Tab-separated table of C-alpha atoms in Angstrom:
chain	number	residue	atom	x	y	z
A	248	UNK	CA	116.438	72.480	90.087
A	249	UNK	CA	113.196	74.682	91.753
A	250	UNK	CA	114.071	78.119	90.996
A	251	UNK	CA	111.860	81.099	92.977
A	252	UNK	CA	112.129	84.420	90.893
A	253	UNK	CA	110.565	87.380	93.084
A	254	UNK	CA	109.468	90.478	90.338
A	255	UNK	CA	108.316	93.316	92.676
A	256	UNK	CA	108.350	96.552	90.052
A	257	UNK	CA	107.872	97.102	86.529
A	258	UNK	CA	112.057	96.867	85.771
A	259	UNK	CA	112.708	93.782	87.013
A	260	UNK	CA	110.068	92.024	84.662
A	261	UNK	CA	112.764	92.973	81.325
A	262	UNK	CA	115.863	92.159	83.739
A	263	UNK	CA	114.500	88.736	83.991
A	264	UNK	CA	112.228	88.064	80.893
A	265	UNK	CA	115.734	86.404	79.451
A	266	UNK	CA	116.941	85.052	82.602
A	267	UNK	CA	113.626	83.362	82.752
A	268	UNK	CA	113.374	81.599	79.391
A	269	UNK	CA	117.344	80.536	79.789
A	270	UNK	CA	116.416	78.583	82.919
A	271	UNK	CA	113.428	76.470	81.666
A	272	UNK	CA	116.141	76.064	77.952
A	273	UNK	CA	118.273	74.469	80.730
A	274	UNK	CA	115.404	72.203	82.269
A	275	UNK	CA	114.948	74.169	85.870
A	276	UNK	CA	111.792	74.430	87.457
A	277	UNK	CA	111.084	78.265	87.867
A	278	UNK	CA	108.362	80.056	89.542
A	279	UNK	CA	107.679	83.290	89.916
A	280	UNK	CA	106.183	86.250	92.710
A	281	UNK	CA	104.680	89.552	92.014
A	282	UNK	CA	103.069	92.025	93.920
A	283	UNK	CA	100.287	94.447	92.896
A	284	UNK	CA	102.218	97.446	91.868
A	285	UNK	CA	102.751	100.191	89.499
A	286	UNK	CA	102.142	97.933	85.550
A	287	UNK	CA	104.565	94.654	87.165
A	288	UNK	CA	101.688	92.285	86.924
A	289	UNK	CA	100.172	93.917	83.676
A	290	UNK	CA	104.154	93.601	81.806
A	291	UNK	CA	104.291	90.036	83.405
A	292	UNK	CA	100.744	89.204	81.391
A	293	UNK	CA	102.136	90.654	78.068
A	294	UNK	CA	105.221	89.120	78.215
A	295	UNK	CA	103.548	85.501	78.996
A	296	UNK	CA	105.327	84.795	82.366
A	297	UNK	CA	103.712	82.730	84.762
A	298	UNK	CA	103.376	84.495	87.831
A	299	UNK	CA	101.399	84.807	91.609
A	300	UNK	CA	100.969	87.771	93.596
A	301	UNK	CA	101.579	87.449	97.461
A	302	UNK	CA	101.174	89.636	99.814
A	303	UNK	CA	99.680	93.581	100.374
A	304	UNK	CA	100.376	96.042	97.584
A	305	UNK	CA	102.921	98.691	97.964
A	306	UNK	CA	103.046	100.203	101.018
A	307	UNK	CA	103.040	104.098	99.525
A	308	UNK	CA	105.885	106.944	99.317
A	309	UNK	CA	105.724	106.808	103.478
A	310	UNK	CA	107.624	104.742	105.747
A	311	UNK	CA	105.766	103.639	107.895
A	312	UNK	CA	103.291	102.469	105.447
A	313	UNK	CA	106.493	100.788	103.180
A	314	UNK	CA	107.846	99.233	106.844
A	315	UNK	CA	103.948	97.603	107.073
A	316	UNK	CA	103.124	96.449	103.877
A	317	UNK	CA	106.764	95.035	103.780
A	318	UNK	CA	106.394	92.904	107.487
A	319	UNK	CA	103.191	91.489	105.679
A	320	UNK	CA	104.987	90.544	102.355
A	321	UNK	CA	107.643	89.146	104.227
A	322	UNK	CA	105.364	86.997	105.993
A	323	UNK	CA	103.584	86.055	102.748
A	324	UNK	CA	105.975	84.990	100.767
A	325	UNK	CA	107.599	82.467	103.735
A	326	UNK	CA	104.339	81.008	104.076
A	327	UNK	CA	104.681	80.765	100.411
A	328	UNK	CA	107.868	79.441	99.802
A	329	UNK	CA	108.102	77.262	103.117
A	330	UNK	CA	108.084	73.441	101.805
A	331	UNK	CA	108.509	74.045	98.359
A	332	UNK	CA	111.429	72.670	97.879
A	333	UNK	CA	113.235	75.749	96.272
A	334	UNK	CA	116.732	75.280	95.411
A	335	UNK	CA	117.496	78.354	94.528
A	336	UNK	CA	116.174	82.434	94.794
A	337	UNK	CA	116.706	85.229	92.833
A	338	UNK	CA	115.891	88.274	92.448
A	339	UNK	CA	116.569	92.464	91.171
A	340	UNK	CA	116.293	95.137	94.079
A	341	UNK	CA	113.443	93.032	95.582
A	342	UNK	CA	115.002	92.894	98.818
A	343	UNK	CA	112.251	90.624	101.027
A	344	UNK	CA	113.175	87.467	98.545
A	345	UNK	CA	116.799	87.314	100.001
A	346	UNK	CA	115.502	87.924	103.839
A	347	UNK	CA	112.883	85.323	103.296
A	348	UNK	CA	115.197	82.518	101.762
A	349	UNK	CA	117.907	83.396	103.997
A	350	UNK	CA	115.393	82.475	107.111
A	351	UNK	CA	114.517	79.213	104.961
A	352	UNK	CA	118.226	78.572	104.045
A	353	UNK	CA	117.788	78.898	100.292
A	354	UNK	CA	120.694	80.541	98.664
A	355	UNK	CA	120.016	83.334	97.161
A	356	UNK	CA	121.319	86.249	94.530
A	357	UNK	CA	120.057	89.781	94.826
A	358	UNK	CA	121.094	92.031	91.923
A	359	UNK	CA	121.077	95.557	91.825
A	360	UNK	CA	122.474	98.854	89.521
A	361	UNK	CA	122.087	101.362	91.624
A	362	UNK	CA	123.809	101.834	94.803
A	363	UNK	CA	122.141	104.864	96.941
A	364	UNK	CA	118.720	103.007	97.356
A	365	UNK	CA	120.622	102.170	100.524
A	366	UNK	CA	117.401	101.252	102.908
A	367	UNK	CA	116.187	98.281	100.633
A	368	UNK	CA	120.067	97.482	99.188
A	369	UNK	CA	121.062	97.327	103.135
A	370	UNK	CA	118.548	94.543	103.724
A	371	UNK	CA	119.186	92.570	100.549
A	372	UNK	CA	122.587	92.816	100.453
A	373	UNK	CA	123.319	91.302	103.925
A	374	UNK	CA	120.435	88.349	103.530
A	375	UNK	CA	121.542	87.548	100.328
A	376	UNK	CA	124.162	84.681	99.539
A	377	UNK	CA	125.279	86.310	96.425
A	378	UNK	CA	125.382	90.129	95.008
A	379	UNK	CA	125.592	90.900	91.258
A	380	UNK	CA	125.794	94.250	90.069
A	381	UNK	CA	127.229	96.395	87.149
A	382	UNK	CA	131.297	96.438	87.361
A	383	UNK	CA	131.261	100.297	87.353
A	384	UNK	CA	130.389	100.442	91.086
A	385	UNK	CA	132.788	101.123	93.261
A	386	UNK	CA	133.408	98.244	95.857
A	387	UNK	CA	133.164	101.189	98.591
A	388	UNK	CA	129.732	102.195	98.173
A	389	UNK	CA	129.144	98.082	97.996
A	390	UNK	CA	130.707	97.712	101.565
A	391	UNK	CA	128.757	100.187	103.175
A	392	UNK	CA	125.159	98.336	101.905
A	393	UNK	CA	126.991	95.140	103.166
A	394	UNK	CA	128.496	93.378	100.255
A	395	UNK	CA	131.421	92.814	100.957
A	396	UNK	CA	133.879	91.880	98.169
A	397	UNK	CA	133.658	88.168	98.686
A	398	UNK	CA	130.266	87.670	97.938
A	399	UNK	CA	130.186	90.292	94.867
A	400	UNK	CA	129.972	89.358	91.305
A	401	UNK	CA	130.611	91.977	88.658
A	402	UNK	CA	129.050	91.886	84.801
A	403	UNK	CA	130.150	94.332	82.597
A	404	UNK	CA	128.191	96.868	80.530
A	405	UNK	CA	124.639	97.694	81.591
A	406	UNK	CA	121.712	95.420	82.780
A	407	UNK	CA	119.953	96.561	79.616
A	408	UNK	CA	122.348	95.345	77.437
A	409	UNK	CA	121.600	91.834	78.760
A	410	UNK	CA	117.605	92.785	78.459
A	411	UNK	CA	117.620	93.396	75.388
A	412	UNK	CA	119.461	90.528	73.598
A	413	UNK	CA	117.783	89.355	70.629
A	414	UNK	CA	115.326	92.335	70.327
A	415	UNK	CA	113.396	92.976	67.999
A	416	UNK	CA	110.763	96.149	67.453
A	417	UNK	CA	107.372	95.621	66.836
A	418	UNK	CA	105.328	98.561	65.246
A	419	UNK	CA	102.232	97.519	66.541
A	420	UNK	CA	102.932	99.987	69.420
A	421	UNK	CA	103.172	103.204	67.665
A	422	UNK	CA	99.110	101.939	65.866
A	423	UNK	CA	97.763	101.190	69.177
A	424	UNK	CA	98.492	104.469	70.458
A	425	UNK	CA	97.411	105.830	67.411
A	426	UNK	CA	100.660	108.517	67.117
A	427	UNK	CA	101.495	110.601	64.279
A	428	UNK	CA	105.006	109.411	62.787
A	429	UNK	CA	105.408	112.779	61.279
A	430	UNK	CA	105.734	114.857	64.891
A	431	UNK	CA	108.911	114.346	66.623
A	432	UNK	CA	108.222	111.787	69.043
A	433	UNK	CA	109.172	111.853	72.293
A	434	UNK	CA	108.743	109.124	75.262
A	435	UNK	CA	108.765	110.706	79.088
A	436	UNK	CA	108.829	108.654	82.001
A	437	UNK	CA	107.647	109.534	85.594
A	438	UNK	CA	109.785	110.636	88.587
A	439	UNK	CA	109.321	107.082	91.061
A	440	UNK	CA	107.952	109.358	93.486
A	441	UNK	CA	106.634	106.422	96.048
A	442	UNK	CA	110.450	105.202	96.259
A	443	UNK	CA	112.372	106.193	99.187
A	444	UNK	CA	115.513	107.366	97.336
A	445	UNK	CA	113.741	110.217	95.896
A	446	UNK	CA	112.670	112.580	98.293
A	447	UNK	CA	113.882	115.675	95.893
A	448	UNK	CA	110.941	117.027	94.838
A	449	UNK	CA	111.106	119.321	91.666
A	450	UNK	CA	109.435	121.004	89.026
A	451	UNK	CA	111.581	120.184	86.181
A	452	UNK	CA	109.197	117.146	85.274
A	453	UNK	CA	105.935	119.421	85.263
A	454	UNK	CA	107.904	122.061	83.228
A	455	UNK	CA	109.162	119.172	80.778
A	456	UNK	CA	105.628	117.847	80.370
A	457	UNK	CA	104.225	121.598	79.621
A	458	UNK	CA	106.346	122.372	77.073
A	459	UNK	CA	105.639	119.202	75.466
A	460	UNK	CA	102.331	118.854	75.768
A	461	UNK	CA	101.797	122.213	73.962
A	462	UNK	CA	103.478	121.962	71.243
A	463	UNK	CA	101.835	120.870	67.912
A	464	UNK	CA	104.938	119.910	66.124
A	465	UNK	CA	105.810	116.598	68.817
A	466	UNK	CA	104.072	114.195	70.458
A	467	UNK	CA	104.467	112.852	73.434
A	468	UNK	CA	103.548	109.519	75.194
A	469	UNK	CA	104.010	110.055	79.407
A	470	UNK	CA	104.220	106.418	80.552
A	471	UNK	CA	103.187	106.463	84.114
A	472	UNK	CA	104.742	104.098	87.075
A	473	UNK	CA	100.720	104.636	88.946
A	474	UNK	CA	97.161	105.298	88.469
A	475	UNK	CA	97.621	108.240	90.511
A	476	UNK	CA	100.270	109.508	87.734
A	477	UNK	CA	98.490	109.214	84.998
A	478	UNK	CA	95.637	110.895	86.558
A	479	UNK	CA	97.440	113.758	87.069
A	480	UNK	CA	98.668	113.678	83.859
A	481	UNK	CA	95.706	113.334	82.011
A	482	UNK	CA	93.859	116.278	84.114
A	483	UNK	CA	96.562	118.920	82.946
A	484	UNK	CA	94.801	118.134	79.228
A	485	UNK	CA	98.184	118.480	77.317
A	486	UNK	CA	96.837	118.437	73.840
A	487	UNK	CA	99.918	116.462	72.551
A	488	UNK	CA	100.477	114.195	74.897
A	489	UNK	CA	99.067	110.408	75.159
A	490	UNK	CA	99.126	108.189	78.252
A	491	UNK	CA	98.328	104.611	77.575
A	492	UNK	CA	95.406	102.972	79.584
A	493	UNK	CA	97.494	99.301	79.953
A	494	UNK	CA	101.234	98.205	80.021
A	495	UNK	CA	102.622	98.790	76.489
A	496	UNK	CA	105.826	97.181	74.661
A	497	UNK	CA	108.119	100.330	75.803
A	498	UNK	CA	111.038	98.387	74.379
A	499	UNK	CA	109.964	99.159	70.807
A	500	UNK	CA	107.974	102.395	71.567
A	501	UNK	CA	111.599	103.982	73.269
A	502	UNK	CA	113.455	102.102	69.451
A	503	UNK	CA	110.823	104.174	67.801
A	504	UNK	CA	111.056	107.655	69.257
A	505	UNK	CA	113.165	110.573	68.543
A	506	UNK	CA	114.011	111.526	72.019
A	507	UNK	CA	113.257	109.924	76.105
A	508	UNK	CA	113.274	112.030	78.682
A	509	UNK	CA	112.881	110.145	82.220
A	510	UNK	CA	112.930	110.514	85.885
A	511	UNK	CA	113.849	107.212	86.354
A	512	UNK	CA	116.687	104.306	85.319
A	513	UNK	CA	115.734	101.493	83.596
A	514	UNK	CA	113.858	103.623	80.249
A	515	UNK	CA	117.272	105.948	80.364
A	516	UNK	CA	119.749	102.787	79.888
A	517	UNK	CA	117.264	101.066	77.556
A	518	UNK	CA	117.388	104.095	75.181
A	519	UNK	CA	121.068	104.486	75.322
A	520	UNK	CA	121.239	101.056	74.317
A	521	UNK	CA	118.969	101.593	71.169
A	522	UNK	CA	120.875	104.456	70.107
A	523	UNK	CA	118.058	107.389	70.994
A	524	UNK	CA	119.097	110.473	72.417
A	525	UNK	CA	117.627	110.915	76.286
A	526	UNK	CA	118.014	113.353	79.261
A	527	UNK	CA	117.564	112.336	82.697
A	528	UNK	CA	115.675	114.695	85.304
A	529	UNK	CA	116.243	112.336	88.311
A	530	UNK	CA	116.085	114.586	91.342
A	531	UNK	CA	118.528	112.660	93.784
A	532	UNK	CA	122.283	111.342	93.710
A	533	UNK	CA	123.268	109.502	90.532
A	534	UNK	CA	124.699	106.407	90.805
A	535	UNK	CA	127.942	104.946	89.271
A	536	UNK	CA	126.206	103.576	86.011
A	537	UNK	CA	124.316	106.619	85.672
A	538	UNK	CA	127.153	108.822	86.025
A	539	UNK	CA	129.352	106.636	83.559
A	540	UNK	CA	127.040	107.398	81.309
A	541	UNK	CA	126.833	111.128	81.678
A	542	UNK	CA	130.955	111.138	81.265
A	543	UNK	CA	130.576	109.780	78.184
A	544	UNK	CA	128.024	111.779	76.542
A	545	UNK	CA	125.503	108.763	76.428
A	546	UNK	CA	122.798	109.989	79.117
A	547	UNK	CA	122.412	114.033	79.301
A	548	UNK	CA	121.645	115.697	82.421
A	549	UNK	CA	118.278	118.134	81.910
A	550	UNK	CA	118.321	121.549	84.191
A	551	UNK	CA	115.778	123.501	82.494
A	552	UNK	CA	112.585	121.990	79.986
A	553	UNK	CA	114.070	125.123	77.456
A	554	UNK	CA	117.314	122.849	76.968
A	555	UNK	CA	115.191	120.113	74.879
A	556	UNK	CA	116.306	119.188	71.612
A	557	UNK	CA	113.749	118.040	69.444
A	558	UNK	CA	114.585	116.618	66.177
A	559	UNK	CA	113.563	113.537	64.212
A	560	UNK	CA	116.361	111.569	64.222
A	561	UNK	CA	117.207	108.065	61.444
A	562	UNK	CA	116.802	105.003	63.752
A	563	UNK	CA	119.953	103.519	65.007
A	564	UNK	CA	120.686	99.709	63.188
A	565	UNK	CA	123.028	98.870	65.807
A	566	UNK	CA	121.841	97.649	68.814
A	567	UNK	CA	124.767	96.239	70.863
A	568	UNK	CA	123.794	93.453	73.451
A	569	UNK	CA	125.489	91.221	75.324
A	570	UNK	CA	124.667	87.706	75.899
A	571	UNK	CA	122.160	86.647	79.239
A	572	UNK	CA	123.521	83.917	79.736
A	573	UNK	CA	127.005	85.262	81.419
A	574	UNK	CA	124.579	87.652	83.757
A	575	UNK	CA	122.117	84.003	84.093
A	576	UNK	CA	125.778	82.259	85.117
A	577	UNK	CA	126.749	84.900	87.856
A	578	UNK	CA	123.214	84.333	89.432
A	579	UNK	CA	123.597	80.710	89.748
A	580	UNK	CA	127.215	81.427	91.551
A	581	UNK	CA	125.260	81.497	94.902
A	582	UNK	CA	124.618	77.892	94.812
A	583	UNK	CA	128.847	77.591	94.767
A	584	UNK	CA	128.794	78.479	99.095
């Protein structure tokens, strides 16, 4: 079987690292699309996955430059995928790959974990043959982005879980950012502030960042989603705080650190999963996983940078995971219609 996997953004390059390597273990024929954006093509080099960019580069934090760049993508990848052959498509919140195979008549599976990103979700869900997302969603929120119960698929736990099967931490992260083990170590994570879904600006990220970055007894790495971020970052001259020049292995730098503080998802439900404690300061509505997560204690909500707790903390041993191949299985239900 001729598999297309479309990786548009940084998170989907863990979601389907797994996914991936269980589909050429099972003799498939996978290939895979990128786009120039944020470290997606940078993690896809590290992690050794075969890849080709098509099409513009993100289209910016305004719509009409995201409606643009996306009519050109979506034109690129069908003259990309048109006569291949492709059996199947898949992808994670990319929503062109589901438009695109649905005008070729490729079935398709477009998974998601969080529901309010309801421009791109809207698209996706309706193109797509199958939808697979976390069972905590409420089928509600599903039917209003399209997916209607029928063509839903449920896994349960978080995507993360799945991710990070068979993990394992490598140290050489911490040396080749040259960190002191001694300071409490804490791992912050931009605000996706080119994303559509959050248009909330705040302050709470520049407060968290200066009362970091100041203080001799931590030390900080800010992993930036763009160039322009880490710019920014890096002209505020935040005496403890390091922002690395490539893609890094944030797997094992978040299994390393004391604390994570991020605007975003992904980095959040990775360190819950490795047992570090982590606030989110995402500005907008939090979706179902999210706000599991906050119920039970697992993912704090940050109001104020003066609420930090900074402690070294003794590295979780468990790491519970759940096995790909049931989230790999639910993917390949779209070939079923």
């Amino acid at each position: 079987m001729r598999v297309w996997v479309d990786i548009s953004n940084s998170p989907q390059v863990p979601f389907f690292r797994p996914l991936i390597s269980l589909l050429e273990e099972r003799g498939h024929d996978v290939h895979v699309t990128t786009r120039e954006y944020a470290q997606t093509v940078e993690l896809l080099r590290l992690h050794e996955i075969a890849h080709e960019a098509v099409g513009p580069r993100h289209g910016g934090a305004g719509a009409i430059g995201k409606a643009g760049a996306m009519a050109r993508r979506l034109g690129a990848l069908r003259r990309y995928a048109r006569g291949r052959g492709f059996d199947l498509a898949l992808s994670h919140a990319s929503h062109e790959l589901p438009l695109v195979a649905r005008s070729l008549r490729i079935p398709s599976s477009y998974a998601f974990d969080y529901e309010f990103a309801t421009a791109q979700h809207g698209l996706g869900c309706r193109a797509a043959t199958r939808v697979v997302v976390p069972a905590v969603i409420p089928q509600d929120r599903l039917d209003r982005l399209g997916a209607r119960s029928r063509k839903v698929r449920r896994y349960p736990g978080l995507k993360e879980e799945y991710a990070l099967h068979g993990f394992t931490t490598d140290e050489a992260v911490l040396e080749g950012l040259g960190l002191n083990r001694d300071r409490v170590l804490v791992v912050v994570r931009t605000p996706p502030d080119v994303s559509l879904y959050h248009r909330h600006g705040s302050p709470l990220f520049a407060d968290v960042l200066e009362r970091l970055g100041r203080d001799s007894a931590v030390q900080v790495v800010a992993l930036p989603r763009t160039v322009e971020q880490g710019e920014a970052i890096r002209s505020r001259d935040l005496p403890s705080v390091v922002v690395p020049e490539h893609a890094i292995d944030a797997q094992s730098l978040v299994a390393f650190s004391d604390l994570v503080v991020s605007a975003g998802g992904t980095m959040n439900r990775e360190a819950v999963v490795l047992g570090v404690p982590v606030y989110t300061t995402f500005a907008g509505r939090l979706g179902a996983v999210d706000e599991s997560l906050v119920r039970d204690g697992r993912l704090r909500v940050l109001k104020s940078a003066a609420e930090l707790e900074l402690s070294k903390r003794v590295p979780s041993t468990e790491q519970p995971t759940r096995d790909p191949a049931l989230l790999l299985d639910l993917m390949l239900t779209a070939l079923e219609t």
